[in-house]
Amino acid sequence: MRDMKELQVSLNQTQKVRLQTAIQQLEKLTARLSNSADASVTVAETIPGNHEEGVLKGHGTSEVDGEIVATLCGIVEKVNKLVYVRTLRARYKPETGDIIVGRVIEVAPKRWRLEINFSQDAVLMLSSMNLPDGIQRRRTATDELNMRSIFEENDVICAEVRGFQHDGTLHLQARSQKYGKLEKGQLLSVSSYLVKRRKQHFHHLQDYGIDLILGCNGFIWVGEHVEVRDDMITDDQENKPELSKPNFKSMSLEEQEQTYTPLETRENICRIANAIRVLTSLGITLTVDVIVATVEMSKALYFDTHEMVGAEFYVQVAEKEVERRSSAKKK
């Protein structure tokens, strides 16, 4: 949980007391974790479960008087017998296979350069990109000339971490239809430690008509749902007539209105985005279940979208998190 001083909201005296009580209860619940994983520690604090046989000391740990203590402030992570501390405020550290969301900052020869909340920019090569027509073929000089028609500066993109090259450059790939340009939504930036690596980072919230992408790098996309085509066009289909894309300028007024995001969908985008902002400010780990529960809570308590970033909703979300963790612990 974050400290109350870090919240960007003005609390009255009653709300301060309620929030402080909730934070203290959450700290107690965290301290009582029987499993060492997910426990928070400070410098020189003993790491839970350090007396287990065969424990290996990892990054952020040291042995003092026969006990393993933390040398960093962060979250205790455990992989088999290896125990290490993951710092909370550190920048994102990419791993191969990570699903990330980034913003294009430069269109260079045969590549796009992206900001991904890392210590250096990432590179998406034209050869690692799935072309808009879906055809699997070699990239030509014409494709290179048309790069700006695919992605241009400030476009938001979803991609996958391919790995580091020998020169230290971080390379991305977007060889699937589920990757690519993201439109009609909001890009949120949160601390990367709040988004844990999971099997699924793409979420379609059917009840809201929203696509939610939890990027491992701390960039989160909330946007209107887009149907993904799984069928890939092969070389033998290349000679078929290409479907022309609609020209917005040549559309009639009624056709243009159909391309706009409906008001209800825009409200859902803002409501989900505000739920993420509140959870982030409170330092609560972001999962699709917690985000949806927060949105449903705002509706059940009749909070308007703009009221979700007010002091009272912050307090109620913290109190609800205490209830959720307490019930989970009992189970």
Tab-separated table of C-alpha atoms in Angstrom:
chain	number	residue	atom	x	y	z
A	1	MET	CA	0.000	0.000	0.000
A	2	ARG	CA	1.074	3.571	-0.671
A	3	ASP	CA	1.535	6.144	2.060
A	4	MET	CA	-1.364	8.538	2.611
A	5	LYS	CA	0.896	11.488	1.794
A	6	GLU	CA	1.311	10.195	-1.762
A	7	LEU	CA	-2.400	10.321	-2.548
A	8	GLN	CA	-3.320	13.193	-4.844
A	9	VAL	CA	-6.689	13.761	-3.143
A	10	SER	CA	-7.818	15.973	-0.279
A	11	LEU	CA	-9.154	13.952	2.669
A	12	ASN	CA	-11.226	15.287	5.542
A	13	GLN	CA	-10.449	14.160	9.091
A	14	THR	CA	-12.944	11.269	9.074
A	15	GLN	CA	-11.657	9.975	5.744
A	16	LYS	CA	-8.049	10.207	6.972
A	17	VAL	CA	-8.875	8.048	10.002
A	18	ARG	CA	-10.764	5.481	7.897
A	19	LEU	CA	-8.004	5.284	5.307
A	20	GLN	CA	-5.264	5.016	7.923
A	21	THR	CA	-7.167	2.187	9.618
A	22	ALA	CA	-7.563	0.349	6.309
A	23	ILE	CA	-3.859	0.744	5.503
A	24	GLN	CA	-2.856	-0.607	8.925
A	25	GLN	CA	-5.143	-3.623	8.493
A	26	LEU	CA	-3.689	-4.331	5.054
A	27	GLU	CA	-0.164	-4.138	6.459
A	28	LYS	CA	-1.091	-6.646	9.171
A	29	LEU	CA	-2.611	-9.000	6.607
A	30	THR	CA	0.562	-8.767	4.525
A	31	ALA	CA	2.816	-9.371	7.536
A	32	ARG	CA	0.889	-12.508	8.493
A	33	LEU	CA	1.378	-14.200	5.153
A	34	SER	CA	2.431	-17.753	5.832
A	35	ASN	CA	4.045	-18.000	2.410
A	36	SER	CA	7.186	-15.908	1.941
A	37	ALA	CA	6.187	-15.028	-1.614
A	38	ASP	CA	4.443	-11.658	-2.041
A	39	ALA	CA	5.515	-10.433	1.416
A	40	SER	CA	6.870	-6.890	1.540
A	41	VAL	CA	10.157	-6.202	3.346
A	42	THR	CA	12.380	-3.235	4.189
A	43	VAL	CA	16.165	-3.000	4.468
A	44	ALA	CA	17.620	-5.247	7.224
A	45	GLU	CA	14.271	-6.971	7.768
A	46	THR	CA	14.300	-10.764	8.097
A	47	ILE	CA	12.829	-12.520	5.080
A	48	PRO	CA	9.923	-14.871	5.976
A	49	GLY	CA	10.625	-18.555	5.498
A	50	ASN	CA	14.414	-18.121	5.506
A	51	HIS	CA	14.891	-21.132	7.821
A	52	GLU	CA	13.704	-23.578	5.182
A	53	GLU	CA	16.286	-26.162	4.188
A	54	GLY	CA	18.340	-25.443	1.083
A	55	VAL	CA	17.225	-21.827	0.581
A	56	LEU	CA	19.386	-19.978	-1.963
A	57	LYS	CA	20.091	-16.241	-1.539
A	58	GLY	CA	19.287	-14.142	-4.591
A	59	HIS	CA	19.388	-10.456	-5.537
A	60	GLY	CA	18.567	-8.085	-2.682
A	61	THR	CA	19.365	-10.546	0.104
A	62	SER	CA	22.236	-11.172	2.491
A	63	GLU	CA	23.017	-13.462	5.413
A	64	VAL	CA	23.468	-11.896	8.866
A	65	ASP	CA	23.881	-14.016	12.017
A	66	GLY	CA	22.527	-17.084	10.282
A	67	GLU	CA	19.387	-15.354	8.980
A	68	ILE	CA	18.598	-14.089	5.493
A	69	VAL	CA	17.773	-10.394	5.551
A	70	ALA	CA	16.751	-7.954	2.839
A	71	THR	CA	19.200	-5.379	1.489
A	72	LEU	CA	16.464	-3.643	-0.533
A	73	CYS	CA	12.911	-2.457	0.051
A	74	GLY	CA	10.512	-4.474	-2.047
A	75	ILE	CA	8.537	-7.680	-2.522
A	76	VAL	CA	9.925	-11.113	-1.679
A	77	GLU	CA	9.839	-13.441	-4.699
A	78	LYS	CA	10.483	-17.173	-4.521
A	79	VAL	CA	11.360	-19.472	-7.430
A	80	ASN	CA	11.791	-23.040	-6.161
A	81	LYS	CA	14.541	-22.635	-3.524
A	82	LEU	CA	15.769	-19.262	-4.779
A	83	VAL	CA	14.617	-16.244	-2.747
A	84	TYR	CA	15.190	-12.668	-3.927
A	85	VAL	CA	13.755	-9.197	-3.392
A	86	ARG	CA	12.076	-7.335	-6.262
A	87	THR	CA	12.329	-3.585	-5.750
A	88	LEU	CA	9.076	-1.669	-6.028
A	89	ARG	CA	10.225	1.585	-7.560
A	90	ALA	CA	12.677	0.135	-10.089
A	91	ARG	CA	12.084	0.596	-13.814
A	92	TYR	CA	10.686	-2.191	-15.930
A	93	LYS	CA	13.083	-5.050	-16.727
A	94	PRO	CA	12.062	-6.809	-19.961
A	95	GLU	CA	11.965	-10.576	-20.342
A	96	THR	CA	11.504	-12.509	-23.582
A	97	GLY	CA	7.820	-13.127	-24.239
A	98	ASP	CA	6.547	-10.135	-22.257
A	99	ILE	CA	3.420	-8.467	-23.637
A	100	ILE	CA	4.062	-4.723	-23.682
A	101	VAL	CA	2.317	-1.538	-24.776
A	102	GLY	CA	4.466	1.262	-26.195
A	103	ARG	CA	4.327	4.570	-28.002
A	104	VAL	CA	6.123	5.250	-31.297
A	105	ILE	CA	8.657	8.065	-30.945
A	106	GLU	CA	10.544	7.687	-34.233
A	107	VAL	CA	10.090	6.148	-37.690
A	108	ALA	CA	13.584	5.079	-38.817
A	109	PRO	CA	14.782	3.056	-41.846
A	110	LYS	CA	13.216	-0.425	-41.619
A	111	ARG	CA	12.284	0.053	-37.968
A	112	TRP	CA	10.143	1.927	-35.480
A	113	ARG	CA	11.528	3.160	-32.168
A	114	LEU	CA	9.204	2.888	-29.155
A	115	GLU	CA	9.081	4.254	-25.622
A	116	ILE	CA	8.191	1.322	-23.331
A	117	ASN	CA	8.997	2.638	-19.821
A	118	PHE	CA	12.455	1.006	-19.936
A	119	SER	CA	15.903	2.540	-19.439
A	120	GLN	CA	16.302	2.538	-23.232
A	121	ASP	CA	13.944	2.633	-26.201
A	122	ALA	CA	12.819	-0.565	-27.930
A	123	VAL	CA	12.967	-1.330	-31.657
A	124	LEU	CA	10.280	-2.940	-33.804
A	125	MET	CA	11.763	-4.035	-37.124
A	126	LEU	CA	9.675	-3.952	-40.285
A	127	SER	CA	10.578	-7.621	-40.809
A	128	SER	CA	9.120	-8.443	-37.350
A	129	MET	CA	5.834	-6.729	-38.117
A	130	ASN	CA	2.648	-8.333	-39.432
A	131	LEU	CA	1.657	-6.271	-42.482
A	132	PRO	CA	-1.872	-4.812	-42.599
A	133	ASP	CA	-2.871	-7.033	-45.552
A	134	GLY	CA	-1.866	-10.124	-43.544
A	135	ILE	CA	0.209	-11.556	-46.387
A	136	GLN	CA	3.314	-13.490	-45.327
A	137	ARG	CA	6.048	-12.347	-47.721
A	138	ARG	CA	9.422	-10.640	-47.878
A	139	ARG	CA	9.440	-6.925	-47.163
A	140	THR	CA	10.122	-4.762	-50.207
A	141	ALA	CA	11.328	-1.210	-50.772
A	142	THR	CA	7.682	-0.212	-51.237
A	143	ASP	CA	6.858	-1.542	-47.784
A	144	GLU	CA	9.679	0.539	-46.336
A	145	LEU	CA	8.372	3.665	-48.051
A	146	ASN	CA	4.896	2.976	-46.657
A	147	MET	CA	6.031	2.464	-43.045
A	148	ARG	CA	4.482	5.732	-41.895
A	149	SER	CA	1.100	4.562	-43.185
A	150	ILE	CA	1.331	1.604	-40.774
A	151	PHE	CA	2.660	3.355	-37.664
A	152	GLU	CA	3.671	6.973	-37.181
A	153	GLU	CA	4.880	9.087	-34.272
A	154	ASN	CA	2.697	8.986	-31.129
A	155	ASP	CA	0.818	5.860	-32.251
A	156	VAL	CA	0.192	3.380	-29.423
A	157	ILE	CA	1.241	-0.189	-30.215
A	158	CYS	CA	0.936	-3.578	-28.552
A	159	ALA	CA	3.846	-5.972	-29.158
A	160	GLU	CA	5.847	-8.818	-27.654
A	161	VAL	CA	9.426	-8.728	-26.394
A	162	ARG	CA	11.579	-10.726	-28.793
A	163	GLY	CA	14.817	-10.369	-26.851
A	164	PHE	CA	18.066	-8.447	-26.634
A	165	GLN	CA	20.480	-8.282	-29.553
A	166	HIS	CA	24.269	-8.570	-29.206
A	167	ASP	CA	24.569	-4.769	-29.122
A	168	GLY	CA	22.117	-4.514	-26.209
A	169	THR	CA	19.186	-3.282	-28.299
A	170	LEU	CA	15.778	-4.506	-27.141
A	171	HIS	CA	13.811	-5.917	-30.079
A	172	LEU	CA	10.046	-6.402	-30.286
A	173	GLN	CA	7.858	-8.435	-32.605
A	174	ALA	CA	4.229	-8.162	-33.720
A	175	ARG	CA	3.693	-11.175	-35.969
A	176	SER	CA	0.128	-11.875	-34.861
A	177	GLN	CA	-3.168	-10.154	-35.612
A	178	LYS	CA	-3.678	-9.523	-31.885
A	179	TYR	CA	-0.682	-7.169	-31.909
A	180	GLY	CA	-0.479	-3.842	-33.677
A	181	LYS	CA	-1.916	-0.339	-33.471
A	182	LEU	CA	-4.310	0.532	-30.644
A	183	GLU	CA	-7.018	3.115	-31.247
A	184	LYS	CA	-10.144	4.564	-29.608
A	185	GLY	CA	-9.044	4.300	-26.014
A	186	GLN	CA	-6.813	5.562	-23.205
A	187	LEU	CA	-3.172	4.795	-22.426
A	188	LEU	CA	-2.368	4.675	-18.703
A	189	SER	CA	1.076	4.566	-17.131
A	190	VAL	CA	1.509	2.782	-13.790
A	191	SER	CA	4.418	1.346	-11.816
A	192	SER	CA	5.431	-1.880	-13.555
A	193	TYR	CA	5.522	-3.843	-10.280
A	194	LEU	CA	1.724	-3.486	-10.057
A	195	VAL	CA	1.334	-5.643	-13.206
A	196	LYS	CA	2.514	-9.186	-12.601
A	197	ARG	CA	3.464	-11.530	-15.430
A	198	ARG	CA	0.570	-13.865	-16.157
A	199	LYS	CA	-0.516	-16.285	-18.865
A	200	GLN	CA	-3.093	-13.814	-20.157
A	201	HIS	CA	-2.573	-10.066	-20.581
A	202	PHE	CA	-5.300	-9.488	-23.183
A	203	HIS	CA	-8.784	-9.215	-21.716
A	204	HIS	CA	-12.099	-8.664	-23.476
A	205	LEU	CA	-14.610	-7.269	-20.984
A	206	GLN	CA	-17.770	-8.327	-22.807
A	207	ASP	CA	-20.188	-6.603	-20.449
A	208	TYR	CA	-18.542	-3.273	-21.231
A	209	GLY	CA	-17.471	-3.791	-24.853
A	210	ILE	CA	-13.891	-2.979	-23.807
A	211	ASP	CA	-10.447	-4.395	-24.571
A	212	LEU	CA	-8.062	-4.242	-21.608
A	213	ILE	CA	-4.344	-4.870	-22.149
A	214	LEU	CA	-2.185	-5.043	-19.024
A	215	GLY	CA	1.319	-4.413	-20.361
A	216	CYS	CA	4.145	-5.964	-18.350
A	217	ASN	CA	6.007	-2.664	-18.726
A	218	GLY	CA	3.379	-0.724	-16.766
A	219	PHE	CA	1.593	0.759	-19.782
A	220	ILE	CA	-2.089	-0.204	-19.768
A	221	TRP	CA	-4.510	0.171	-22.656
A	222	VAL	CA	-8.261	0.596	-22.171
A	223	GLY	CA	-10.119	0.865	-25.474
A	224	GLU	CA	-13.121	-0.075	-27.562
A	225	HIS	CA	-13.289	-3.786	-28.375
A	226	VAL	CA	-11.877	-4.780	-31.759
A	227	GLU	CA	-12.514	-8.185	-33.295
A	228	VAL	CA	-9.245	-10.011	-34.004
A	229	ARG	CA	-8.930	-12.053	-37.175
A	230	ASP	CA	-7.071	-15.270	-36.479
A	231	ASP	CA	-6.999	-16.431	-40.088
A	232	MET	CA	-3.747	-15.445	-41.781
A	233	ILE	CA	-3.564	-14.695	-45.504
A	234	THR	CA	-1.031	-16.919	-47.227
A	235	ASP	CA	0.969	-16.480	-50.412
A	236	ASP	CA	-1.544	-18.374	-52.540
A	237	GLN	CA	-4.177	-15.791	-51.617
A	238	GLU	CA	-2.005	-12.885	-52.707
A	239	ASN	CA	-3.546	-12.706	-56.164
A	240	LYS	CA	-7.064	-12.268	-54.810
A	241	PRO	CA	-8.521	-8.744	-55.048
A	242	GLU	CA	-7.629	-6.721	-51.970
A	243	LEU	CA	-10.443	-5.234	-49.946
A	244	SER	CA	-10.149	-1.487	-50.133
A	245	LYS	CA	-10.167	0.378	-46.862
A	246	PRO	CA	-12.930	2.958	-46.455
A	247	ASN	CA	-11.847	6.531	-47.024
A	248	PHE	CA	-13.111	8.624	-44.134
A	249	LYS	CA	-13.210	11.782	-46.267
A	250	SER	CA	-15.461	10.153	-48.890
A	251	MET	CA	-17.913	8.760	-46.322
A	252	SER	CA	-21.347	10.225	-45.845
A	253	LEU	CA	-22.201	11.836	-42.497
A	254	GLU	CA	-24.173	8.753	-41.403
A	255	GLU	CA	-21.282	6.430	-42.282
A	256	GLN	CA	-18.851	8.634	-40.347
A	257	GLU	CA	-21.087	8.543	-37.287
A	258	GLN	CA	-20.991	4.740	-37.352
A	259	THR	CA	-17.188	4.821	-36.994
A	260	TYR	CA	-17.383	6.911	-33.833
A	261	THR	CA	-17.096	5.245	-30.445
A	262	PRO	CA	-20.563	5.119	-28.806
A	263	LEU	CA	-21.109	7.316	-25.760
A	264	GLU	CA	-21.753	4.328	-23.491
A	265	THR	CA	-18.466	2.732	-24.558
A	266	ARG	CA	-16.565	5.967	-23.940
A	267	GLU	CA	-18.093	6.185	-20.464
A	268	ASN	CA	-17.035	2.589	-19.787
A	269	ILE	CA	-13.480	3.394	-20.933
A	270	CYS	CA	-13.325	6.348	-18.543
A	271	ARG	CA	-14.839	4.373	-15.665
A	272	ILE	CA	-12.359	1.483	-16.059
A	273	ALA	CA	-9.467	3.931	-16.463
A	274	ASN	CA	-10.458	5.756	-13.260
A	275	ALA	CA	-10.687	2.435	-11.408
A	276	ILE	CA	-7.108	1.684	-12.485
A	277	ARG	CA	-5.981	5.156	-11.364
A	278	VAL	CA	-7.479	4.653	-7.900
A	279	LEU	CA	-6.013	1.163	-7.476
A	280	THR	CA	-2.615	2.426	-8.645
A	281	SER	CA	-2.639	5.337	-6.193
A	282	LEU	CA	-3.389	2.881	-3.370
A	283	GLY	CA	-0.595	0.543	-4.516
A	284	ILE	CA	-2.931	-2.407	-5.133
A	285	THR	CA	-1.751	-5.055	-7.608
A	286	LEU	CA	-3.701	-4.776	-10.863
A	287	THR	CA	-5.605	-7.836	-12.042
A	288	VAL	CA	-8.649	-7.969	-14.282
A	289	ASP	CA	-10.777	-9.309	-11.400
A	290	VAL	CA	-9.818	-6.478	-9.042
A	291	ILE	CA	-10.339	-3.849	-11.754
A	292	VAL	CA	-13.796	-5.178	-12.703
A	293	ALA	CA	-14.778	-5.475	-9.023
A	294	THR	CA	-13.798	-1.828	-8.490
A	295	VAL	CA	-15.871	-0.746	-11.492
A	296	GLU	CA	-18.875	-2.744	-10.281
A	297	MET	CA	-18.440	-1.247	-6.825
A	298	SER	CA	-18.531	2.288	-8.256
A	299	LYS	CA	-21.793	1.482	-10.022
A	300	ALA	CA	-23.364	-0.225	-7.005
A	301	LEU	CA	-22.579	2.802	-4.819
A	302	TYR	CA	-23.837	5.202	-7.521
A	303	PHE	CA	-20.534	7.006	-8.023
A	304	ASP	CA	-20.417	8.989	-11.259
A	305	THR	CA	-17.320	8.512	-13.399
A	306	HIS	CA	-15.741	11.795	-12.257
A	307	GLU	CA	-16.541	11.037	-8.590
A	308	MET	CA	-14.370	7.910	-8.732
A	309	VAL	CA	-11.224	10.041	-8.390
A	310	GLY	CA	-12.632	11.728	-5.282
A	311	ALA	CA	-11.540	11.115	-1.685
A	312	GLU	CA	-14.564	9.058	-0.579
A	313	PHE	CA	-14.152	6.460	-3.324
A	314	TYR	CA	-10.439	6.070	-2.483
A	315	VAL	CA	-11.349	5.281	1.119
A	316	GLN	CA	-14.089	2.833	0.181
A	317	VAL	CA	-11.817	0.995	-2.262
A	318	ALA	CA	-9.183	0.579	0.479
A	319	GLU	CA	-11.803	-0.720	2.911
A	320	LYS	CA	-13.134	-3.118	0.266
A	321	GLU	CA	-9.598	-4.424	-0.341
A	322	VAL	CA	-9.310	-5.219	3.373
A	323	GLU	CA	-12.524	-7.263	3.168
A	324	ARG	CA	-11.338	-9.054	0.027
A	325	ARG	CA	-7.962	-10.032	1.487
A	326	SER	CA	-9.498	-11.054	4.815
A	327	SER	CA	-12.005	-13.374	3.118
A	328	ALA	CA	-9.266	-14.765	0.841
A	329	LYS	CA	-7.087	-15.503	3.870
A	330	LYS	CA	-9.902	-17.391	5.598
A	331	LYS	CA	-10.348	-19.602	2.561
